[in-house]
Each structure stands twice: as C-alpha cells, then as structure tokens.
Tab-separated table of C-alpha atoms in Angstrom:
chain	number	residue	atom	x	y	z
A	332	UNK	CA	7.591	-33.119	-7.470
A	333	UNK	CA	10.361	-31.858	-5.169
A	334	UNK	CA	12.262	-30.519	-8.188
A	335	UNK	CA	9.139	-28.698	-9.334
A	336	UNK	CA	8.651	-27.131	-5.893
A	337	UNK	CA	12.331	-26.182	-5.695
A	338	UNK	CA	12.157	-24.743	-9.207
A	339	UNK	CA	9.100	-22.700	-8.313
A	340	UNK	CA	10.768	-21.407	-5.132
A	341	UNK	CA	13.865	-20.422	-7.097
A	342	UNK	CA	11.719	-18.663	-9.687
A	343	UNK	CA	9.868	-16.704	-6.982
A	344	UNK	CA	13.167	-15.810	-5.308
A	345	UNK	CA	14.538	-14.565	-8.634
A	346	UNK	CA	11.455	-12.391	-9.179
A	347	UNK	CA	11.856	-10.891	-5.708
A	348	UNK	CA	15.581	-10.282	-6.171
A	349	UNK	CA	14.955	-8.550	-9.507
A	350	UNK	CA	12.201	-6.384	-7.993
A	351	UNK	CA	14.412	-5.454	-5.029
A	352	UNK	CA	17.227	-4.455	-7.405
A	353	UNK	CA	14.849	-2.425	-9.584
A	354	UNK	CA	13.414	-0.631	-6.571
A	355	UNK	CA	16.869	0.033	-5.082
A	356	UNK	CA	17.965	1.538	-8.401
A	357	UNK	CA	15.210	4.163	-8.147
A	358	UNK	CA	15.668	4.795	-4.432
A	359	UNK	CA	12.855	2.698	-3.024
A	360	UNK	CA	13.287	0.903	0.285
A	361	UNK	CA	11.070	0.045	3.254
A	362	UNK	CA	11.880	3.345	4.962
A	363	UNK	CA	10.585	5.264	1.930
A	364	UNK	CA	7.410	3.172	1.771
A	365	UNK	CA	6.764	3.847	5.441
A	366	UNK	CA	7.290	7.585	4.939
A	367	UNK	CA	5.051	7.622	1.863
A	368	UNK	CA	2.206	5.815	3.624
A	369	UNK	CA	2.451	7.925	6.793
A	370	UNK	CA	2.616	11.195	4.855
A	371	UNK	CA	-0.125	10.292	2.399
A	372	UNK	CA	-2.671	9.097	4.941
A	373	UNK	CA	-1.912	12.065	7.171
A	374	UNK	CA	-2.925	14.219	4.211
A	375	UNK	CA	-5.960	12.042	3.459
A	376	UNK	CA	-7.270	12.748	6.962
A	377	UNK	CA	-6.913	16.487	6.348
A	378	UNK	CA	-8.610	16.361	2.930
A	379	UNK	CA	-12.107	17.860	2.952
A	380	UNK	CA	-13.676	15.064	0.895
A	381	UNK	CA	-11.425	12.044	1.410
A	382	UNK	CA	-10.865	12.498	5.130
A	383	UNK	CA	-14.437	11.920	6.301
A	384	UNK	CA	-14.861	8.821	4.109
A	385	UNK	CA	-11.617	7.233	5.311
A	386	UNK	CA	-12.034	8.214	8.946
A	387	UNK	CA	-15.620	6.931	9.120
A	388	UNK	CA	-14.406	3.547	7.908
A	389	UNK	CA	-11.151	3.398	9.869
A	390	UNK	CA	-11.921	5.257	13.080
A	391	UNK	CA	-10.137	3.463	15.903
A	392	UNK	CA	-8.315	1.222	13.428
A	393	UNK	CA	-5.820	3.616	11.856
A	394	UNK	CA	-2.678	1.877	13.206
A	395	UNK	CA	-3.807	-1.441	11.718
A	396	UNK	CA	-4.655	0.226	8.421
A	397	UNK	CA	-1.274	1.946	8.251
A	398	UNK	CA	0.527	-1.346	8.874
A	399	UNK	CA	-1.617	-3.015	6.209
A	400	UNK	CA	-0.894	-0.265	3.655
A	401	UNK	CA	2.853	-0.467	4.332
A	402	UNK	CA	2.681	-4.231	3.849
A	403	UNK	CA	0.628	-3.764	0.681
A	404	UNK	CA	2.997	-1.269	-0.958
A	405	UNK	CA	6.054	-3.253	0.114
A	406	UNK	CA	4.555	-6.395	-1.335
A	407	UNK	CA	3.744	-4.660	-4.616
A	408	UNK	CA	7.126	-2.948	-4.933
A	409	UNK	CA	9.314	-5.851	-3.866
A	410	UNK	CA	7.066	-8.685	-5.095
A	411	UNK	CA	7.392	-10.127	-1.603
A	412	UNK	CA	3.983	-11.717	-1.269
A	413	UNK	CA	3.745	-10.176	2.214
A	414	UNK	CA	0.282	-8.725	1.662
A	415	UNK	CA	-2.573	-11.179	1.769
A	416	UNK	CA	-5.551	-8.847	1.914
A	417	UNK	CA	-8.500	-8.512	-0.418
A	418	UNK	CA	-8.651	-4.861	-1.546
A	419	UNK	CA	-11.937	-5.073	-3.440
A	420	UNK	CA	-13.778	-6.731	-0.573
A	421	UNK	CA	-12.254	-4.236	1.879
A	422	UNK	CA	-13.711	-1.346	-0.123
A	423	UNK	CA	-17.184	-2.807	-0.683
A	424	UNK	CA	-19.864	-0.947	1.195
A	425	UNK	CA	-17.708	1.979	2.278
A	426	UNK	CA	-20.162	4.750	3.087
A	427	UNK	CA	-20.018	7.764	0.770
A	428	UNK	CA	-17.363	6.285	-1.516
A	429	UNK	CA	-17.958	7.354	-5.105
A	430	UNK	CA	-15.990	6.948	-8.332
A	431	UNK	CA	-15.333	10.694	-8.256
A	432	UNK	CA	-13.149	10.296	-5.159
A	433	UNK	CA	-10.553	8.183	-6.970
A	434	UNK	CA	-9.112	11.052	-9.065
A	435	UNK	CA	-8.872	13.104	-5.868
A	436	UNK	CA	-7.067	10.220	-4.159
A	437	UNK	CA	-4.669	9.995	-7.106
A	438	UNK	CA	-4.062	13.742	-7.119
A	439	UNK	CA	-3.240	13.734	-3.415
A	440	UNK	CA	-1.002	10.694	-3.900
A	441	UNK	CA	0.820	12.496	-6.713
A	442	UNK	CA	1.294	15.608	-4.579
A	443	UNK	CA	2.655	13.453	-1.770
A	444	UNK	CA	5.102	11.778	-4.135
A	445	UNK	CA	6.216	15.221	-5.340
A	446	UNK	CA	7.231	15.916	-1.760
A	447	UNK	CA	8.692	12.579	-0.659
A	448	UNK	CA	9.767	10.488	-3.673
A	449	UNK	CA	13.540	10.010	-3.717
A	450	UNK	CA	13.741	10.122	-7.535
A	451	UNK	CA	11.540	11.066	-10.499
A	452	UNK	CA	11.577	7.379	-11.492
A	453	UNK	CA	10.172	6.421	-8.100
A	454	UNK	CA	7.294	8.847	-8.573
A	455	UNK	CA	6.597	7.497	-12.063
A	456	UNK	CA	6.589	3.899	-10.799
A	457	UNK	CA	4.343	4.583	-7.813
A	458	UNK	CA	1.923	6.741	-9.819
A	459	UNK	CA	1.584	4.166	-12.593
A	460	UNK	CA	0.918	1.504	-9.976
A	461	UNK	CA	-1.566	3.690	-8.080
A	462	UNK	CA	-3.396	4.513	-11.321
A	463	UNK	CA	-3.754	0.797	-12.132
A	464	UNK	CA	-5.023	0.127	-8.616
A	465	UNK	CA	-7.513	3.006	-8.761
A	466	UNK	CA	-8.795	1.872	-12.160
A	467	UNK	CA	-9.149	-1.710	-10.965
A	468	UNK	CA	-10.990	-0.692	-7.797
A	469	UNK	CA	-13.235	1.721	-9.688
A	470	UNK	CA	-14.206	-0.959	-12.191
A	471	UNK	CA	-14.671	-3.599	-9.494
A	472	UNK	CA	-16.783	-1.386	-7.264
A	473	UNK	CA	-18.744	0.756	-9.693
A	474	UNK	CA	-18.790	-0.851	-13.145
A	475	UNK	CA	-22.206	-0.973	-14.750
A	476	UNK	CA	-22.417	-2.995	-17.994
A	477	UNK	CA	-25.400	-0.914	-19.083
A	478	UNK	CA	-23.103	2.048	-19.513
A	479	UNK	CA	-21.256	0.142	-22.242
A	480	UNK	CA	-24.269	-1.382	-23.965
A	481	UNK	CA	-26.721	1.129	-25.455
A	482	UNK	CA	-29.410	-1.555	-25.721
A	483	UNK	CA	-29.392	-1.966	-21.923
A	484	UNK	CA	-29.589	1.707	-21.057
A	485	UNK	CA	-32.711	2.926	-19.380
A	486	UNK	CA	-33.315	6.633	-19.865
C-alpha cells in the first residue's frame, strides 16, 4: 500500500512538473495569471451586460472572488490541485445569468488575452481552456434534453 501511495504521489508530481514546464515554455507564470484575472474582472465590471450580473452576485466579496479565480486558473494551468471549488454549484441560481452571456464572457476574455498574454501560444491555451469551461458550464446550467429530442418538444 505504501508503494502504491508513493507511486501515486510521484505520478502527480510528474504531471505537475510537466505542466509547469509547458506553461513556462509559453510564458505562463503566477504573475501572469494574477494580471490576467485582475485585468479581466476589471473589464467585466465595466461591461454593460456582464458587469451587473457579476456585481450583483459578488458585491462585497470581490477580493475573495479574485483570490479564488487566481487559484482556479493556477490550478488548471499548473495542475496543482490548489483549487477545490465547485464551479457549477457556484453558478447555480445567479440572477440574470443566461446562456447568451457566455459568448460575451469569452469575447471579453479573448480581448483581455490580446492585451496581456505573453505569447500567442498562451492566448491559444487559455482560450481553448476558457471555451471548454464555458461549454461545460452552459451545458450544466442550461441544458434541456427536450431540445435534442423532437418527441419531447412542446410547441
């Protein structure tokens, strides 16, 4: 059993080391992630449609949210396991959140990466990851099986 635990720990360490090397090769470090999160959410607050939705949910809790988002992106990029939140549950019941906001979120994220990403590869990596996250959240929060099954549609 100890060998299995040690083997698992070594495997996890190898995954993290590989991720850190891959991120370093495209210019990603914790300082960049912090800058990305700060810049992006500053822009979210100024956005006519996204700002009110985010601020209504996070009013008075922005510092905690920023720390959580930095931990989240660091965990994803470096495979660190540092983030232990539940994104789907955190987004359930957010007032005025609609599926149509996700493309706007992605567009703003892309624009932010245009301005702050250290390399084109960094932008590609972060956008691909953000697109997967947006798709997953959209499906988790708004999926309706009736839309895929014509026999269940009510018109």
